[in-house]
């Protein structure tokens, strides 16, 4: 169909009453068609066919040509006042995509994943149809925004396990399909997604931006002819928002240079920034910060422009103190993290701020200023060399940039290279913290303790080699730091010692816990234990904040692991017992959230709990922790079970270990051990049976030991403990069957030197665990038969139960005899004292006779024969 007919099929948009399009519109259509001529013929033909089908769907009738002349007189039209808009192929393609996006939003509101999947496929199909236009003009920004929103929505829906369980089968299937599709689809647009996330623009801001761009463009093209006039007559101004750089490619195509957006004021006039208007403009921008219609990205660009025109250090510091918090405003949600490039820009500006403050010592940052002077007057004072105070807080800026760094590590997948790359930025952050500490120490600020605590929290959990590398890199990034490198242990101790003197309780408590953790990390168990016990922190830790409780839990776990590395099995079990028995180790250490079916937590509580999670590089290996606890429980429980073989449930040291061992023993068939628990359970059974070599081999076969430093010495320590506990188990099991045992023979059985055997036996005798004596001339252990065999034990238990049964029966009879005796006494009083005496004596005799047959007689009234004789004698 020719363009003549396509133009005639719509009514005119001008104010004249003519049925034909005006000459201006024809020129505009020709310009649009000229811009479309570079597309492929196939795309043009498809657009024409789509135009025909669309027009045909909207109005029926004999002929489009006749319908164009008939205007509104056709009986087939339902609305006579509808204005027809002539659209180019570009506008039609993007309108189709926008309609699909609106349908997606509606489907998201009702959580209809089947409809979401259908509309998603439809949107991608429309995108492929508009590929030629997109290649020429750029990817529509609303398309990237839709993909990002859809991916976040799918993640939130998948995280809500309760809602997923309530979905029907088709919706759950569509949700899983969409997760896979979005992950694969967004990889192709990864660069565009990151670019949009760095400078996100919502729909309202896009409309304002597009209007300003259109006005600036119209002002720039006033002197030109109408060839490249804006095509906004047939569509909304907000269409310019569809592209990453609005109008850039079309400007190049028309032969004009487009440098992007300019700062414009009211009416589209270009705003010129002058140094003398710096503080006035700065106040206006600070007042506009946080308001609803403020575009954060544009505001940051304006702050950058102000920073460039600032002529004095005073002006630069004022702008930086406003620009850095504005960077943090990019993250609109408290649960989302700041884009990495924005974070790096904020870090660079903080370094610039520190440099200006260090060079100009007469500028002081204070939290509160009585009455702040005018900026111009303060600048004059600064130029004259006088002291100037500016309202601001370096500690709050350091806190915010540190929190944003931790938040980004929480959200990034720790098993990807992106996490490792992000972790390298910690050196930049640590250098900022050190720089802030040195500056605040020179300024004698009261916030220096807070900054020291931040520095300590970045050091206490790291090994020495990492701390040394970070400290060297800080001196490269911050050359003014001329202090000599300290030993990591000394550095942490100096920081903690200085923080012990602060008046802030929270800082004192956390510094103590960090110090204890660092000492335990270096296997200094005695000092770490003494510091913890002297602080009495365990008595009131429940009244502290949640983050401090998490640090306390981490410290206690590290103390237990330190005791294990030092060979203290009992101390290890005591330190880890409470955590492992709770069944919530992940939550207590803030290393994950355990999904519970019947959880009473609200969504807000779950979000707060996720916010408290530690980054992956700070985690304690939970599998290693469980292996240590179960190994120590095995070394304590197996001898305990052998010592209390007659009453195995009477004394339990580790309930989790007993539960696992019982479950393992109930299994009909036990295959070869596969994981850590299987190895330890098999080793426990071997140790109980006296096979200490097999127990040792099974424990050494656990691969998790290789993650510990000095794994060889750990395995040697475990071998010695297994031999010693095997010897104790042997004594508890077989002592009732021997009169004496040779020390050398015991040493050969358990591969122990005679001195160690003698020491172990002596310790058992002192603790009254073994009734024996050592005969030094014969080098043997003389066993005293004080323990009962199994049969003797069962006979004693039977005797005790029979004795208790007889005693309870006698008590019952005595109580009933007292009641019956009172009733007999009342009856005898009525019968007379003499008959009562005679009857009582005869009844007693009868009772004795009746006792042999039917029980007791007389006044107890149990023997029938005796009772009758007693009554007759009474009469």
Coordinates of N, CA and C in Angstrom, one line a residue, residues 433-575:
X433 N 40.1 4.4 56.5 CA 39.9 4.3 58.0 C 41.1 4.7 58.7
X434 N 42.3 4.3 58.3 CA 43.6 4.6 58.9 C 43.8 6.1 58.8
X435 N 43.5 6.6 57.6 CA 43.7 8.1 57.3 C 42.8 8.9 58.2
X436 N 41.5 8.5 58.4 CA 40.6 9.2 59.3 C 41.1 9.1 60.7
X437 N 41.6 7.9 61.1 CA 42.1 7.8 62.5 C 43.3 8.8 62.8
X438 N 44.2 8.9 61.9 CA 45.3 9.8 62.1 C 44.9 11.2 62.1
X439 N 44.0 11.6 61.2 CA 43.5 13.0 61.2 C 42.8 13.3 62.5
X440 N 41.9 12.4 62.9 CA 41.1 12.7 64.1 C 42.0 12.7 65.4
X441 N 43.0 11.9 65.4 CA 44.0 11.9 66.5 C 44.7 13.3 66.6
X442 N 45.0 13.8 65.4 CA 45.7 15.2 65.4 C 44.7 16.2 65.8
X443 N 43.4 16.1 65.4 CA 42.4 17.1 65.8 C 41.9 16.8 67.2
X444 N 42.3 15.7 67.9 CA 41.8 15.4 69.2 C 40.3 15.4 69.3
X445 N 39.7 14.7 68.3 CA 38.3 14.5 68.3 C 37.8 13.4 69.2
X446 N 36.5 13.5 69.6 CA 36.0 12.4 70.5 C 35.5 11.2 69.7
X447 N 35.5 11.3 68.4 CA 35.1 10.2 67.6 C 36.2 9.3 67.1
X448 N 37.4 9.5 67.6 CA 38.5 8.7 67.2 C 38.4 7.3 67.7
X449 N 37.8 7.1 68.8 CA 37.6 5.7 69.3 C 36.7 4.9 68.4
X450 N 35.7 5.6 67.9 CA 34.8 4.9 67.0 C 35.5 4.5 65.7
X451 N 36.4 5.3 65.2 CA 37.1 5.0 64.0 C 38.1 3.8 64.3
X452 N 38.7 3.9 65.5 CA 39.6 2.8 65.9 C 38.9 1.4 65.9
X453 N 37.6 1.5 66.4 CA 36.8 0.3 66.5 C 36.6 -0.3 65.1
X454 N 36.3 0.6 64.1 CA 36.1 0.2 62.7 C 37.4 -0.4 62.2
X455 N 38.5 0.1 62.5 CA 39.8 -0.5 62.0 C 40.0 -1.8 62.7
X456 N 39.7 -2.0 63.9 CA 39.9 -3.2 64.6 C 39.0 -4.3 64.0
X457 N 37.8 -3.9 63.7 CA 36.8 -4.9 63.1 C 37.3 -5.4 61.7
X458 N 38.2 -4.7 61.1 CA 38.7 -5.2 59.8 C 40.0 -6.0 60.0
X459 N 40.5 -6.1 61.2 CA 41.7 -6.8 61.5 C 41.6 -8.1 62.3
X460 N 40.7 -8.1 63.3 CA 40.8 -9.1 64.3 C 40.7 -10.6 63.9
X461 N 40.0 -10.8 62.7 CA 39.7 -12.2 62.3 C 40.7 -12.7 61.2
X462 N 41.7 -11.8 60.8 CA 42.5 -12.1 59.7 C 43.9 -12.7 60.2
X463 N 44.4 -13.6 59.5 CA 45.8 -14.2 59.8 C 46.8 -13.1 59.7
X464 N 48.0 -13.4 60.2 CA 49.1 -12.4 60.3 C 49.6 -12.0 58.9
X465 N 49.7 -12.9 58.0 CA 50.2 -12.7 56.6 C 49.3 -11.7 55.9
X466 N 48.0 -11.8 56.1 CA 47.0 -10.9 55.4 C 47.1 -9.5 56.0
X467 N 47.2 -9.4 57.3 CA 47.3 -8.1 58.0 C 48.6 -7.4 57.5
X468 N 49.7 -8.1 57.5 CA 51.0 -7.5 57.0 C 50.9 -7.0 55.6
X469 N 50.2 -7.7 54.7 CA 50.1 -7.3 53.3 C 49.2 -6.1 53.2
X470 N 48.1 -6.0 54.0 CA 47.2 -4.9 54.0 C 47.9 -3.6 54.5
X471 N 48.7 -3.8 55.6 CA 49.4 -2.6 56.1 C 50.4 -2.1 55.2
X472 N 51.1 -2.9 54.4 CA 52.1 -2.4 53.4 C 51.4 -1.7 52.3
X473 N 50.2 -2.2 51.9 CA 49.5 -1.6 50.8 C 49.0 -0.2 51.2
X474 N 48.6 -0.1 52.5 CA 48.1 1.2 53.0 C 49.2 2.2 53.0
X475 N 50.4 1.9 53.2 CA 51.5 2.8 53.2 C 51.8 3.2 51.7
X476 N 51.5 2.4 50.8 CA 51.6 2.8 49.4 C 50.5 3.7 49.0
X477 N 49.3 3.5 49.4 CA 48.2 4.4 49.1 C 48.2 5.7 49.9
X478 N 48.8 5.7 51.0 CA 48.8 6.8 51.9 C 50.3 7.1 52.3
X479 N 51.0 7.7 51.5 CA 52.5 7.9 51.7 C 52.8 8.7 53.0
X480 N 51.8 9.6 53.4 CA 52.1 10.4 54.6 C 52.2 9.6 55.9
X481 N 51.7 8.3 55.8 CA 51.8 7.4 57.0 C 53.2 6.9 57.1
X482 N 54.0 7.5 58.0 CA 55.4 7.1 58.1 C 55.7 6.2 59.2
X483 N 54.7 5.7 59.9 CA 55.0 4.8 61.1 C 55.5 3.5 60.6
X484 N 56.4 2.9 61.4 CA 57.0 1.6 61.0 C 55.9 0.5 61.2
X485 N 56.1 -0.5 60.4 CA 55.2 -1.7 60.4 C 55.2 -2.4 61.8
X486 N 54.1 -2.6 62.4 CA 54.1 -3.3 63.6 C 53.7 -4.8 63.4
X487 N 54.1 -5.6 64.4 CA 53.7 -7.0 64.3 C 52.2 -7.0 64.5
X488 N 51.5 -7.9 63.7 CA 50.0 -7.9 63.8 C 49.4 -8.1 65.2
X489 N 50.0 -9.0 66.0 CA 49.5 -9.2 67.3 C 49.7 -7.9 68.2
X490 N 50.9 -7.3 68.0 CA 51.1 -6.0 68.7 C 50.2 -4.9 68.3
X491 N 49.9 -4.8 67.0 CA 49.0 -3.8 66.5 C 47.6 -4.0 67.0
X492 N 47.1 -5.2 67.0 CA 45.7 -5.4 67.6 C 45.7 -5.2 69.1
X493 N 46.8 -5.5 69.8 CA 46.8 -5.3 71.2 C 46.8 -3.8 71.5
X494 N 47.6 -3.0 70.8 CA 47.6 -1.6 71.0 C 46.3 -0.9 70.8
X495 N 45.6 -1.4 69.7 CA 44.3 -0.8 69.4 C 43.3 -1.2 70.5
X496 N 43.3 -2.4 71.0 CA 42.4 -2.8 72.0 C 42.7 -2.2 73.4
X497 N 44.0 -2.0 73.7 CA 44.4 -1.4 75.0 C 43.9 0.1 75.0
X498 N 44.0 0.8 73.9 CA 43.6 2.2 73.8 C 42.1 2.3 73.9
X499 N 41.3 1.3 73.4 CA 39.9 1.3 73.4 C 39.3 0.9 74.8
X500 N 40.1 0.2 75.6 CA 39.7 -0.2 76.9 C 39.4 1.1 77.8
X501 N 40.1 2.2 77.4 CA 40.0 3.4 78.2 C 38.8 4.3 77.8
X502 N 38.1 4.0 76.8 CA 37.0 4.8 76.4 C 35.8 4.7 77.3
X503 N 34.9 5.7 77.2 CA 33.8 5.7 78.1 C 32.5 5.1 77.4
X504 N 32.7 4.6 76.2 CA 31.5 4.0 75.5 C 31.5 2.5 75.8
X505 N 30.5 2.1 76.4 CA 30.4 0.6 76.8 C 30.4 -0.3 75.6
X506 N 29.7 0.1 74.6 CA 29.7 -0.8 73.4 C 31.1 -1.0 72.8
X507 N 31.8 0.1 72.7 CA 33.2 0.0 72.1 C 34.1 -0.8 73.0
X508 N 34.0 -0.7 74.3 CA 34.8 -1.5 75.2 C 34.5 -2.9 75.1
X509 N 33.2 -3.3 75.1 CA 32.8 -4.7 75.0 C 33.3 -5.3 73.7
X510 N 33.1 -4.6 72.6 CA 33.4 -5.2 71.3 C 35.0 -5.3 71.1
X511 N 35.7 -4.3 71.7 CA 37.2 -4.4 71.6 C 37.7 -5.6 72.4
X512 N 37.1 -5.8 73.6 CA 37.5 -7.0 74.4 C 37.3 -8.3 73.6
X513 N 36.1 -8.4 73.0 CA 35.8 -9.6 72.2 C 36.7 -9.8 71.1
X514 N 37.0 -8.7 70.4 CA 37.9 -8.8 69.2 C 39.3 -9.2 69.7
X515 N 39.8 -8.7 70.9 CA 41.1 -9.1 71.4 C 41.1 -10.6 71.8
X516 N 40.1 -11.0 72.4 CA 40.0 -12.5 72.8 C 40.0 -13.3 71.5
X517 N 39.2 -12.9 70.6 CA 39.2 -13.7 69.3 C 40.6 -13.8 68.6
X518 N 41.3 -12.7 68.6 CA 42.6 -12.6 68.0 C 43.6 -13.5 68.8
X519 N 43.5 -13.5 70.1 CA 44.4 -14.3 70.9 C 44.1 -15.8 70.6
X520 N 42.8 -16.1 70.6 CA 42.5 -17.5 70.3 C 42.9 -18.0 68.9
X521 N 42.8 -17.1 68.0 CA 43.3 -17.4 66.6 C 44.8 -17.7 66.6
X522 N 45.5 -17.2 67.5 CA 47.0 -17.4 67.6 C 47.3 -18.5 68.7
X523 N 46.3 -19.3 69.1 CA 46.5 -20.5 70.0 C 47.0 -20.0 71.4
X524 N 46.7 -18.8 71.8 CA 47.0 -18.4 73.1 C 45.8 -18.6 74.0
X525 N 45.5 -19.9 74.3 CA 44.3 -20.2 75.0 C 44.2 -19.7 76.4
X526 N 45.2 -19.8 77.2 CA 45.2 -19.4 78.6 C 44.9 -17.9 78.7
X527 N 45.5 -17.1 77.9 CA 45.3 -15.7 78.1 C 43.9 -15.3 77.6
X528 N 43.5 -15.9 76.5 CA 42.1 -15.6 76.0 C 41.1 -16.0 77.0
X529 N 41.2 -17.2 77.6 CA 40.3 -17.7 78.6 C 40.2 -16.7 79.8
X530 N 41.4 -16.3 80.3 CA 41.5 -15.5 81.5 C 40.8 -14.1 81.2
X531 N 41.1 -13.5 80.0 CA 40.4 -12.2 79.7 C 38.9 -12.3 79.6
X532 N 38.4 -13.4 79.1 CA 37.0 -13.6 79.0 C 36.4 -13.8 80.4
X533 N 37.0 -14.6 81.2 CA 36.5 -14.8 82.6 C 36.6 -13.6 83.5
X534 N 37.6 -12.9 83.3 CA 37.8 -11.7 84.2 C 36.8 -10.6 83.8
X535 N 36.4 -10.5 82.6 CA 35.4 -9.5 82.1 C 34.0 -9.8 82.6
X536 N 33.7 -11.0 83.0 CA 32.3 -11.4 83.4 C 31.3 -11.0 82.3
X537 N 31.7 -11.0 81.1 CA 30.8 -10.6 80.0 C 29.7 -11.7 79.8
X538 N 30.0 -12.9 80.1 CA 29.0 -13.9 79.8 C 27.8 -13.8 80.7
X539 N 27.9 -13.0 81.8 CA 26.8 -12.8 82.7 C 25.7 -11.8 82.2
X540 N 26.2 -10.8 81.4 CA 25.2 -9.8 80.9 C 25.2 -9.6 79.4
X541 N 25.7 -10.6 78.7 CA 25.8 -10.5 77.2 C 24.4 -10.4 76.6
X542 N 23.4 -11.0 77.3 CA 22.0 -11.0 76.8 C 21.4 -9.6 76.7
X543 N 22.0 -8.7 77.5 CA 21.4 -7.3 77.5 C 22.1 -6.5 76.4
X544 N 23.0 -7.0 75.7 CA 23.7 -6.2 74.6 C 22.9 -6.3 73.3
X545 N 23.4 -5.5 72.3 CA 22.7 -5.5 71.0 C 23.0 -6.8 70.3
X546 N 22.3 -7.1 69.2 CA 22.4 -8.4 68.5 C 23.8 -8.5 67.9
X547 N 24.3 -7.5 67.3 CA 25.7 -7.6 66.7 C 26.7 -8.0 67.7
X548 N 26.6 -7.5 68.9 CA 27.6 -7.8 69.9 C 27.4 -9.3 70.4
X549 N 26.2 -9.7 70.4 CA 25.9 -11.1 70.8 C 26.5 -12.1 69.7
X550 N 26.4 -11.7 68.5 CA 27.0 -12.5 67.4 C 28.5 -12.5 67.5
X551 N 29.1 -11.4 67.8 CA 30.6 -11.4 68.1 C 31.0 -12.2 69.3
X552 N 30.2 -12.2 70.3 CA 30.4 -13.1 71.5 C 30.4 -14.5 71.1
X553 N 29.4 -14.9 70.3 CA 29.3 -16.3 69.9 C 30.5 -16.7 69.1
X554 N 30.9 -15.9 68.2 CA 32.1 -16.2 67.3 C 33.3 -16.3 68.2
X555 N 33.4 -15.5 69.2 CA 34.6 -15.5 70.1 C 34.6 -16.9 70.9
X556 N 33.4 -17.3 71.4 CA 33.4 -18.5 72.2 C 33.7 -19.7 71.3
X557 N 33.2 -19.7 70.1 CA 33.5 -20.8 69.2 C 35.0 -20.8 68.9
X558 N 35.6 -19.7 68.7 CA 37.1 -19.6 68.4 C 37.9 -20.1 69.6
X559 N 37.4 -19.8 70.8 CA 38.1 -20.3 72.0 C 38.1 -21.8 72.0
X560 N 36.9 -22.4 71.7 CA 36.8 -23.8 71.7 C 37.7 -24.4 70.7
X561 N 37.8 -23.9 69.5 CA 38.7 -24.4 68.5 C 40.2 -24.2 68.9
X562 N 40.5 -23.1 69.6 CA 41.8 -22.9 70.1 C 42.2 -24.0 71.1
X563 N 41.2 -24.3 72.0 CA 41.5 -25.4 73.0 C 41.7 -26.7 72.3
X564 N 41.0 -27.0 71.2 CA 41.2 -28.2 70.5 C 42.6 -28.3 69.9
X565 N 43.0 -27.2 69.3 CA 44.4 -27.2 68.7 C 45.4 -27.3 69.8
X566 N 45.1 -26.9 71.0 CA 46.1 -27.1 72.1 C 46.0 -28.5 72.8
X567 N 45.1 -29.3 72.3 CA 44.9 -30.7 72.9 C 44.1 -30.8 74.1
X568 N 43.2 -29.8 74.4 CA 42.4 -29.8 75.6 C 41.0 -30.2 75.1
X569 N 40.7 -31.5 75.2 CA 39.5 -32.1 74.7 C 38.3 -31.7 75.6
X570 N 38.4 -31.8 76.9 CA 37.3 -31.5 77.7 C 36.9 -30.0 77.6
X571 N 37.9 -29.1 77.6 CA 37.6 -27.7 77.5 C 36.9 -27.3 76.1
X572 N 37.3 -28.0 75.1 CA 36.7 -27.8 73.8 C 35.2 -28.2 73.8
X573 N 34.9 -29.4 74.4 CA 33.5 -29.8 74.5 C 32.7 -28.8 75.3
X574 N 33.3 -28.3 76.4 CA 32.5 -27.4 77.3 C 32.2 -26.1 76.5
X575 N 33.2 -25.6 75.7 CA 33.0 -24.3 75.0 C 32.0 -24.5 73.9

